[in-house]
Amino acid sequence: MKTNSFNICPTCEHKDTCVLTEQKSQVWSCSEYDEALFEDEDQESPVPELEYELATH
Amino acid sequence: MSYKQVKTKIMIATSEVKKPKKQKARGMMENVMEQFHSAADKIELHPSIRKILGITNNEIVVHFPVKMDNGDVEIFTGYRVQHNNALGPYKGGLRYHPTVDIDAARALAMWMTWKTSLAGLPYGGGKGGIQLDPKKYSKSELERITRRFTFALADNIGPEHDIPAPDINTNSQTMAWMADTYMSTRPPAERSANQHVVTGKPAGSGGLEGRDRATGYGVFLNIKFWAQRNDEKLEGKRFIVQGFGNVGYWAAHFLEKEGAKLVAVQDASGSIYNSKGIHVEDLFNYSKANNGGIGNFPEAEEMDSKDFFSTDCDICIPAALGNQITKENAPNIKARLIAEGANGPTNVDGEKVLLEKGVTIIPDILCNSGGVVASYFEWLQNRNGELWQLDEVMAKLDKKMKESFSKVYEYSERESMDMRTAAYCIAIQRIEKAYVERGIFP
C-alpha cells in the first residue's frame, strides 16, 4: 500500500486566506472545509425543511 | 454476484485506476500502517492475523454514466473499500472530491476498522467516494450521480453488509437519496426494513436526534472522564479550541456549561484570545452572522496564528485538521491535556515531545468517536423500528463513551503506555479475539 495524493485544500473556499496551516498539500479532513455543494440557488433548500417522502412508499 | 466474482471484478477494475504520484511527505496510509504495526508488535499479534488486517478485504471500483442537465452524459468513477468485517458490517463515510482515489479510501477504511472496534461497536471498517468536484454540478445532477452510484454499488452495500455515512461534500441529503435509491431496489415488502443501509440521514427520514452534537459531546465527555480520573474539576479550567465547526463548537458549549473558560479559538478566518473568557454562544452567533468565521470577534483580541498553541491554558482541543501539533510547536504547549477532536492533529514527533513533558493526549480514535457511535444508534433505531428522543440519545452516548474511555485509560495505566497506543492495542485485540474464536474458513 502506498502514499496517496488525497488533499481537500485546493477545492476549499478558504484556501487563499486560511490561517490554520501553511502545509496545504495533504489535508484529508478539516472542520473548516467549505465547498458549496449546490450552486443552483433556486434548489438550495435546507434538508430539514424538505418535505421528504420516500418514493418507495 | 459471488464473493469470488466481486474479487475478480475488483482486480480488473483496479487496474484501470490512475496511479497517483508518490509524495515525499508521510501519507495517511503510512501513518495508519505504522500505528497498526506498532500496536501489533506490542500485543504480539498473531502473524496470520497481522497479514489479514494489513490488507483490505474488498476494493470496489465502479464506472457509471449520468445524464447532465444539458443532456450530455458524463462517466464517473466511484470507490468503496471494505477493509475488514470480522466484527460486523463495514462502516464508513463516502466523500465526493476530485482527489478521491482507492489509496485514500484504503487508509481511511483501515482507520475505521480500528475506530469501530475500539468503540465496541458490531462493525468493521469501510470508506469510499466519487471522484468529482461537487461545485461543478447542480443539485439535481448531484442527486442523479448519487442515485446512480448507489445503484452501481447495490450488491456491495446493505444494512447488514456495508453501511455508508456522510463525509466530505456529502450530507444528510446525500444519505436520504442513497437510502431511497437502495430501498427502491428491494422487493416492496422489504423496503422499509432496509432504511438502515446508510446513517447520517435527515431526522425526519430515520436520522438520529442530536447527531449534530454527538462528536463534540463525545470530546467533552472524554475530557470530563479524564478530569474525574484525576480528581479535578472542570470548573475554572481554561481551554482553547482549534476549529469552530460542529465538533469544536459543541465541545466548547458543553465545557462552558460545566464552568470551564474558553480563552482562545482559531479557525480558517483567524485566531482570537481573551484571558477573561470568550462566551461560546456569543461567538457562535457572531460566526453565523459572519459567514461562519470567528475572525474580528469584538469581545476578543486578534492573536498571531503561530502563537495559538502556546496559549496559557489547561486543555487544548485541536478540532480542525491533522498535523497541527508538531515538534516545532509542542515544546511551547502549556496545556496538560490534549483532546483530539480532529483526525490526526498530533504528528508522531509532536506526540513524542508532549509525552516527554507529561502531557496527556486523548487520541482521536477515542476522543472523536461520538460520531460513529451516533451512527450506530441511528442504525439500531431504524433496525428496531424505534424513534429515540434527544435525552435518550445523549444518555446512551454517555454510557458508551464512558465504557470506551475507561477501557483505554485503565489499559494505559496497567501497561504503562500512552493512551493512543493503548487504544490501538484494545482495538486490534478485539478483532484478533474474533478471529481466534471463529477460526479461518475453510
XYZ file of C-alpha atoms in Angstrom:
499
model
C 0.000 0.000 0.000
C 1.328 3.435 -0.782
C 1.034 7.133 -0.200
C -1.853 8.874 -1.887
C -2.497 12.346 -3.202
C -5.809 12.977 -1.486
C -5.983 16.610 -0.425
C -9.034 18.787 0.173
C -7.373 22.220 0.378
C -7.366 23.020 -3.370
C -11.169 22.993 -3.509
C -11.803 24.730 -0.196
C -13.217 28.236 -0.374
C -10.838 29.389 2.412
C -7.684 28.171 0.665
C -6.255 31.632 -0.031
C -6.888 33.125 3.395
C -6.847 30.144 5.766
C -4.581 30.638 8.783
C -4.823 27.088 10.101
C -1.929 25.607 8.195
C 0.770 26.520 5.724
C 1.044 22.903 4.614
C -1.884 22.710 2.265
C -0.717 19.581 0.483
C -2.014 16.584 2.433
C -5.102 17.647 4.318
C -7.608 14.803 4.287
C -10.122 16.119 6.766
C -10.843 19.590 8.186
C -13.681 21.060 10.227
C -13.364 24.357 8.378
C -13.617 22.844 4.898
C -16.266 24.627 2.858
C -17.304 23.933 -0.664
C -20.688 24.987 -1.973
C -22.479 21.723 -2.645
C -25.294 23.190 -4.642
C -24.641 26.135 -6.935
C -28.214 26.471 -8.096
C -29.817 28.905 -5.660
C -33.334 28.015 -6.733
C -32.767 24.490 -5.488
C -30.922 25.401 -2.336
C -33.477 24.309 0.247
C -32.067 23.152 3.580
C -32.586 19.474 4.207
C -34.566 19.736 7.479
C -37.240 21.750 5.717
C -37.659 19.293 2.870
C -40.942 17.507 2.646
C -39.062 14.298 2.085
C -41.231 11.383 1.166
C -39.805 8.063 0.243
C -40.632 7.329 -3.342
C -40.856 3.689 -2.412
C -43.854 4.086 -0.112
C -22.672 -11.907 -7.523
C -20.408 -14.216 -5.535
C -17.501 -13.079 -3.388
C -15.058 -14.577 -5.901
C -16.734 -12.753 -8.775
C -16.567 -9.496 -6.841
C -12.855 -10.034 -6.189
C -12.218 -10.710 -9.889
C -14.212 -7.672 -10.925
C -12.307 -5.584 -8.408
C -8.925 -6.705 -9.687
C -9.862 -5.838 -13.244
C -11.342 -2.510 -12.294
C -8.426 -1.545 -10.061
C -6.003 -1.836 -12.929
C -7.901 0.939 -14.694
C -7.347 3.421 -11.909
C -4.703 6.093 -12.459
C -1.807 5.669 -10.077
C -1.091 8.819 -8.070
C 2.403 10.287 -7.991
C 4.423 9.421 -4.908
C 4.595 12.162 -2.298
C 7.679 12.879 -0.246
C 5.721 13.728 2.886
C 4.268 10.940 5.004
C 0.880 9.978 3.751
C -2.091 8.855 5.760
C -1.577 5.230 4.687
C 1.932 5.227 6.114
C 0.685 6.725 9.369
C -2.140 4.241 9.692
C 0.139 1.301 8.876
C 2.800 2.485 11.306
C 0.290 2.811 14.128
C -1.078 -0.631 13.295
C 2.325 -2.349 13.247
C 3.480 -0.566 16.377
C 0.424 -1.751 18.319
C 0.599 -5.200 16.692
C 4.181 -5.550 17.943
C 3.182 -4.521 21.450
C 0.397 -7.096 21.704
C 2.397 -9.697 19.774
C -0.397 -10.044 17.252
C -0.578 -13.472 15.610
C 1.324 -13.260 12.275
C -1.625 -14.653 10.289
C -3.989 -12.054 11.723
C -1.422 -9.341 11.054
C -1.449 -10.440 7.409
C -5.261 -10.302 7.254
C -5.517 -6.880 8.892
C -2.653 -5.432 6.865
C -4.715 -5.644 3.690
C -8.247 -4.752 2.631
C -10.943 -7.412 2.106
C -12.534 -5.840 -0.974
C -11.882 -2.874 -3.228
C -14.774 -1.978 -5.456
C -14.384 0.424 -8.371
C -17.420 1.373 -10.412
C -17.697 3.472 -13.536
C -21.185 4.750 -14.216
C -22.883 7.131 -16.655
C -25.092 10.033 -15.582
C -27.132 12.383 -17.727
C -26.317 16.046 -17.030
C -28.825 18.923 -17.048
C -27.769 19.891 -20.601
C -28.397 16.374 -21.921
C -24.737 15.330 -22.119
C -23.666 12.081 -20.486
C -20.678 12.028 -18.134
C -18.918 8.952 -16.800
C -17.984 8.969 -13.110
C -15.685 6.754 -11.089
C -16.735 5.669 -7.626
C -14.917 3.628 -5.000
C -15.747 1.571 -1.972
C -13.004 -0.071 0.046
C -14.066 -2.689 2.590
C -11.162 -3.238 4.946
C -12.383 -5.759 7.490
C -15.698 -7.173 8.729
C -14.628 -9.575 11.459
C -16.770 -7.707 13.999
C -19.733 -6.811 11.777
C -20.794 -4.910 8.650
C -18.326 -2.491 7.077
C -18.937 1.069 8.254
C -17.541 4.333 6.939
C -18.143 7.505 5.004
C -18.474 8.391 1.348
C -16.715 11.544 0.158
C -17.128 13.466 -3.071
C -13.881 15.086 -4.116
C -11.653 15.356 -7.215
C -8.714 13.716 -5.406
C -10.620 10.728 -4.026
C -8.922 7.526 -5.092
C -8.538 3.952 -3.982
C -5.410 4.671 -1.917
C -7.087 7.385 0.138
C -10.082 5.127 0.692
C -7.823 2.249 1.814
C -6.147 4.200 4.606
C -9.414 5.669 5.817
C -11.205 2.305 5.680
C -8.495 0.716 7.805
C -8.720 3.573 10.269
C -12.488 2.991 10.526
C -11.856 -0.651 11.434
C -9.807 0.392 14.484
C -12.263 3.122 15.415
C -15.389 0.947 15.378
C -13.553 -1.850 17.175
C -12.340 0.458 19.950
C -15.838 1.909 20.347
C -17.110 -1.620 20.975
C -19.481 -1.500 18.004
C -20.541 -4.513 15.918
C -18.919 -3.006 12.821
C -15.880 -3.278 10.615
C -14.297 -0.533 8.530
C -15.001 0.847 5.070
C -14.628 4.069 3.098
C -15.321 5.310 -0.388
C -16.434 8.109 -2.590
C -16.769 9.537 -6.052
C -14.031 11.366 -7.913
C -15.743 14.658 -8.708
C -15.792 18.338 -7.836
C -19.311 18.879 -6.469
C -19.351 22.611 -7.060
C -19.356 21.943 -10.799
C -22.726 20.216 -10.591
C -26.265 21.332 -9.867
C -28.247 19.820 -7.038
C -30.309 17.720 -9.428
C -27.144 16.449 -11.142
C -25.676 15.502 -7.758
C -28.890 13.702 -6.940
C -28.686 11.643 -10.151
C -24.967 10.964 -9.588
C -25.671 9.775 -6.034
C -28.579 7.590 -7.072
C -26.657 6.026 -9.962
C -23.655 5.379 -7.711
C -25.915 3.712 -5.148
C -27.399 1.554 -7.892
C -23.916 0.639 -9.139
C -22.840 -0.351 -5.628
C -26.124 -2.077 -4.837
C -24.916 -5.642 -4.206
C -21.875 -4.439 -2.311
C -23.642 -2.337 0.313
C -26.545 -3.220 2.577
C -27.838 -2.666 6.103
C -26.176 -5.835 7.348
C -23.210 -5.746 4.984
C -21.765 -2.271 4.390
C -23.271 0.927 5.753
C -22.062 4.233 4.245
C -22.345 7.607 6.006
C -21.715 11.287 5.133
C -18.173 12.570 4.781
C -16.512 15.414 2.876
C -19.003 17.058 0.478
C -21.750 14.600 1.322
C -24.507 15.327 3.834
C -27.840 14.144 5.183
C -29.486 14.929 1.832
C -26.981 12.665 0.037
C -27.775 9.886 2.520
C -31.522 10.385 2.039
C -31.089 9.914 -1.730
C -28.960 6.821 -1.141
C -31.443 5.272 1.268
C -34.329 5.933 -1.082
C -32.494 4.502 -4.092
C -31.295 1.420 -2.244
C -34.766 0.774 -0.818
C -36.255 1.112 -4.296
C -34.101 -1.787 -5.494
C -35.592 -4.165 -2.874
C -38.872 -6.082 -3.159
C -41.782 -3.924 -1.886
C -42.280 -5.859 1.337
C -38.611 -5.471 2.296
C -38.148 -1.793 1.538
C -38.870 -0.325 4.951
C -36.609 -2.910 6.544
C -33.655 -1.514 4.624
C -33.700 2.084 5.811
C -30.518 1.491 7.838
C -28.429 0.915 4.695
C -26.924 4.347 5.396
C -26.625 6.508 8.505
C -26.490 10.284 8.783
C -29.964 10.659 7.262
C -32.171 13.699 7.991
C -34.005 13.365 11.315
C -37.356 13.152 9.520
C -36.191 10.214 7.395
C -34.829 7.879 10.020
C -31.939 10.079 11.163
C -30.946 10.453 14.790
C -31.896 13.375 17.034
C -28.725 15.065 18.267
C -26.474 13.725 15.538
C -25.086 17.253 15.028
C -23.643 17.439 18.562
C -22.601 13.805 19.010
C -18.905 14.162 18.144
C -18.428 17.388 20.132
C -20.324 15.952 23.073
C -18.080 12.891 22.914
C -14.994 15.135 23.043
C -16.442 16.903 26.095
C -17.235 13.587 27.795
C -13.695 12.321 27.302
C -12.357 15.493 28.933
C -14.857 15.108 31.781
C -13.891 11.471 32.370
C -10.198 12.436 32.363
C -10.888 15.120 34.988
C -12.818 12.648 37.137
C -9.995 10.111 36.970
C -7.543 12.782 38.069
C -9.753 14.183 40.838
C -10.038 17.509 39.100
C -12.967 19.794 38.418
C -13.741 21.305 35.042
C -14.957 24.469 36.711
C -12.406 27.240 36.157
C -10.308 25.223 33.711
C -9.023 27.297 30.789
C -9.341 25.722 27.359
C -8.547 26.553 23.747
C -10.236 25.211 20.616
C -8.892 24.969 17.095
C -11.817 24.727 14.681
C -15.237 26.154 15.485
C -17.288 23.774 13.371
C -19.665 21.161 14.754
C -17.024 19.434 16.865
C -15.249 22.484 18.285
C -18.421 24.434 18.946
C -20.290 21.664 20.744
C -17.269 20.608 22.805
C -16.853 24.254 23.896
C -20.590 24.571 24.554
C -20.669 21.632 26.969
C -17.378 22.579 28.659
C -18.664 26.085 29.304
C -21.798 24.623 30.874
C -19.523 22.825 33.345
C -17.820 26.103 34.267
C -14.710 25.860 32.092
C -13.489 29.027 30.370
C -12.808 29.331 26.634
C -9.767 31.614 26.263
C -8.677 31.204 22.631
C -10.185 29.998 19.356
C -8.711 29.543 15.919
C -10.460 28.825 12.659
C -9.744 29.442 8.983
C -10.558 33.156 9.362
C -8.218 33.960 12.264
C -7.187 33.428 15.879
C -8.716 35.233 18.845
C -7.862 35.470 22.535
C -9.421 36.783 25.732
C -7.888 35.837 29.085
C -11.190 36.689 30.810
C -13.059 34.194 28.666
C -14.966 34.104 25.401
C -18.676 33.408 25.679
C -19.323 30.388 23.463
C -22.873 31.248 22.375
C -21.944 34.854 21.592
C -19.074 33.633 19.435
C -21.322 31.087 17.752
C -23.926 33.747 16.919
C -21.177 36.063 15.661
C -19.711 33.370 13.419
C -23.139 32.552 11.985
C -23.562 36.196 11.027
C -20.037 36.353 9.578
C -20.025 33.583 7.036
C -19.013 31.009 9.651
C -15.782 32.791 10.657
C -14.704 33.895 14.136
C -12.144 36.477 12.922
C -12.586 40.050 14.300
C -14.930 38.934 17.097
C -15.321 42.215 19.027
C -15.076 40.713 22.511
C -11.606 39.236 21.997
C -8.199 40.266 20.710
C -6.701 39.041 17.486
C -3.625 36.910 18.075
C -0.815 35.682 15.853
C -1.916 32.313 14.491
C 1.541 30.871 15.107
C 1.148 31.530 18.844
C -2.210 29.803 19.161
C -0.979 26.501 20.578
C 1.299 28.259 23.098
C -1.682 29.974 24.757
C -1.729 29.617 28.527
C -4.444 27.032 29.235
C -5.209 23.684 30.889
C -6.909 21.917 27.998
C -6.228 22.114 24.273
C -8.798 20.821 21.775
C -7.449 20.571 18.232
C -10.722 20.006 16.398
C -9.932 21.162 12.868
C -7.349 19.205 10.886
C -4.310 16.949 11.008
C -0.624 17.643 11.634
C -1.171 20.692 13.838
C 0.921 19.741 16.841
C 4.462 19.086 15.722
C 7.958 19.018 17.231
C 8.166 22.725 16.376
C 5.228 23.926 18.485
C 4.887 21.063 21.013
C 7.640 22.374 23.359
C 5.653 25.607 23.846
C 2.326 23.966 24.621
C 1.115 24.849 28.141
C -1.946 22.587 28.242
C -1.797 19.442 30.386
C -4.422 17.700 28.297
C -4.819 17.441 24.531
C -8.248 16.200 23.471
C -8.048 15.311 19.786
C -11.366 16.302 18.249
C -9.878 16.281 14.730
C -8.347 13.303 12.943
C -4.586 13.094 13.393
C -3.928 16.584 14.827
C -0.752 15.482 16.624
C 2.019 14.060 14.490
C 4.465 11.392 15.657
C 7.280 13.824 16.537
C 4.934 16.258 18.275
C 3.468 13.454 20.339
C 6.919 12.344 21.471
C 7.661 15.839 22.794
C 4.324 16.076 24.593
C 4.609 12.670 26.239
C 8.098 13.525 27.488
C 6.628 16.684 29.027
C 3.982 14.601 30.789
C 1.071 15.909 28.729
C -1.874 13.513 28.377
C -3.288 13.012 24.883
C -6.779 11.592 24.455
C -6.288 10.109 20.977
C -8.545 10.921 18.039
C -9.662 7.313 17.613
C -11.244 7.545 21.078
C -11.878 11.261 21.518
C -13.880 11.892 18.334
C -15.685 8.544 18.227
C -19.000 10.088 19.345
C -19.943 10.469 15.688
C -19.638 6.823 14.777
C -21.386 5.813 17.999
C -24.266 8.094 16.978
C -24.302 6.371 13.590
C -24.629 3.053 15.396
C -27.576 4.427 17.385
C -29.269 5.574 14.172
C -28.734 2.121 12.674
C -30.147 0.425 15.788
C -33.094 2.812 15.889
C -34.009 2.010 12.264
C -33.362 -1.694 12.672
C -35.660 -1.896 15.704
C -38.341 0.394 14.257
C -37.888 2.937 17.051
C -37.582 6.721 17.330
C -35.307 7.894 20.121
C -35.673 11.215 21.942
C -32.696 13.553 22.307
C -32.265 12.893 26.037
C -32.199 9.132 25.399
C -29.550 9.563 22.713
C -27.346 11.679 24.978
C -27.699 9.238 27.887
C -26.777 6.282 25.686
C -23.827 8.211 24.254
C -22.656 9.000 27.775
C -22.682 5.307 28.709
C -20.935 4.127 25.555
C -18.225 6.790 25.680
C -17.560 6.069 29.339
C -17.005 2.386 28.569
C -14.513 3.229 25.825
C -12.668 5.842 27.869
C -12.398 3.564 30.905
C -11.048 0.684 28.826
C -8.352 2.846 27.268
C -7.451 4.722 30.453
C -7.162 1.564 32.540
C -5.189 -0.286 29.867
C -2.743 2.594 29.556
C -2.274 2.719 33.335
C -1.914 -1.053 33.639
C 0.557 -1.383 30.779
C 2.326 1.945 31.448
C 1.754 3.209 27.943
C 0.228 6.308 26.387
C -3.488 6.356 25.634
C -3.037 6.213 21.849
C -1.008 3.041 21.942
C -3.470 1.595 24.459
C -6.400 2.451 22.185
C -4.820 0.729 19.179
C -3.920 -2.320 21.254
C -7.502 -2.679 22.503
C -8.958 -2.181 19.029
C -6.698 -4.762 17.386
C -7.018 -7.279 20.215
C -10.799 -7.242 19.911
C -10.551 -8.183 16.235
C -7.861 -10.756 16.965
C -10.133 -12.392 19.514
C -12.907 -12.701 16.939
C -10.554 -14.460 14.503
C -9.159 -16.752 17.206
C -12.656 -17.751 18.338
C -14.057 -18.313 14.865
C -11.008 -19.598 13.035
C -10.424 -19.036 9.356
C -12.585 -20.714 6.735
C -12.198 -23.417 5.423
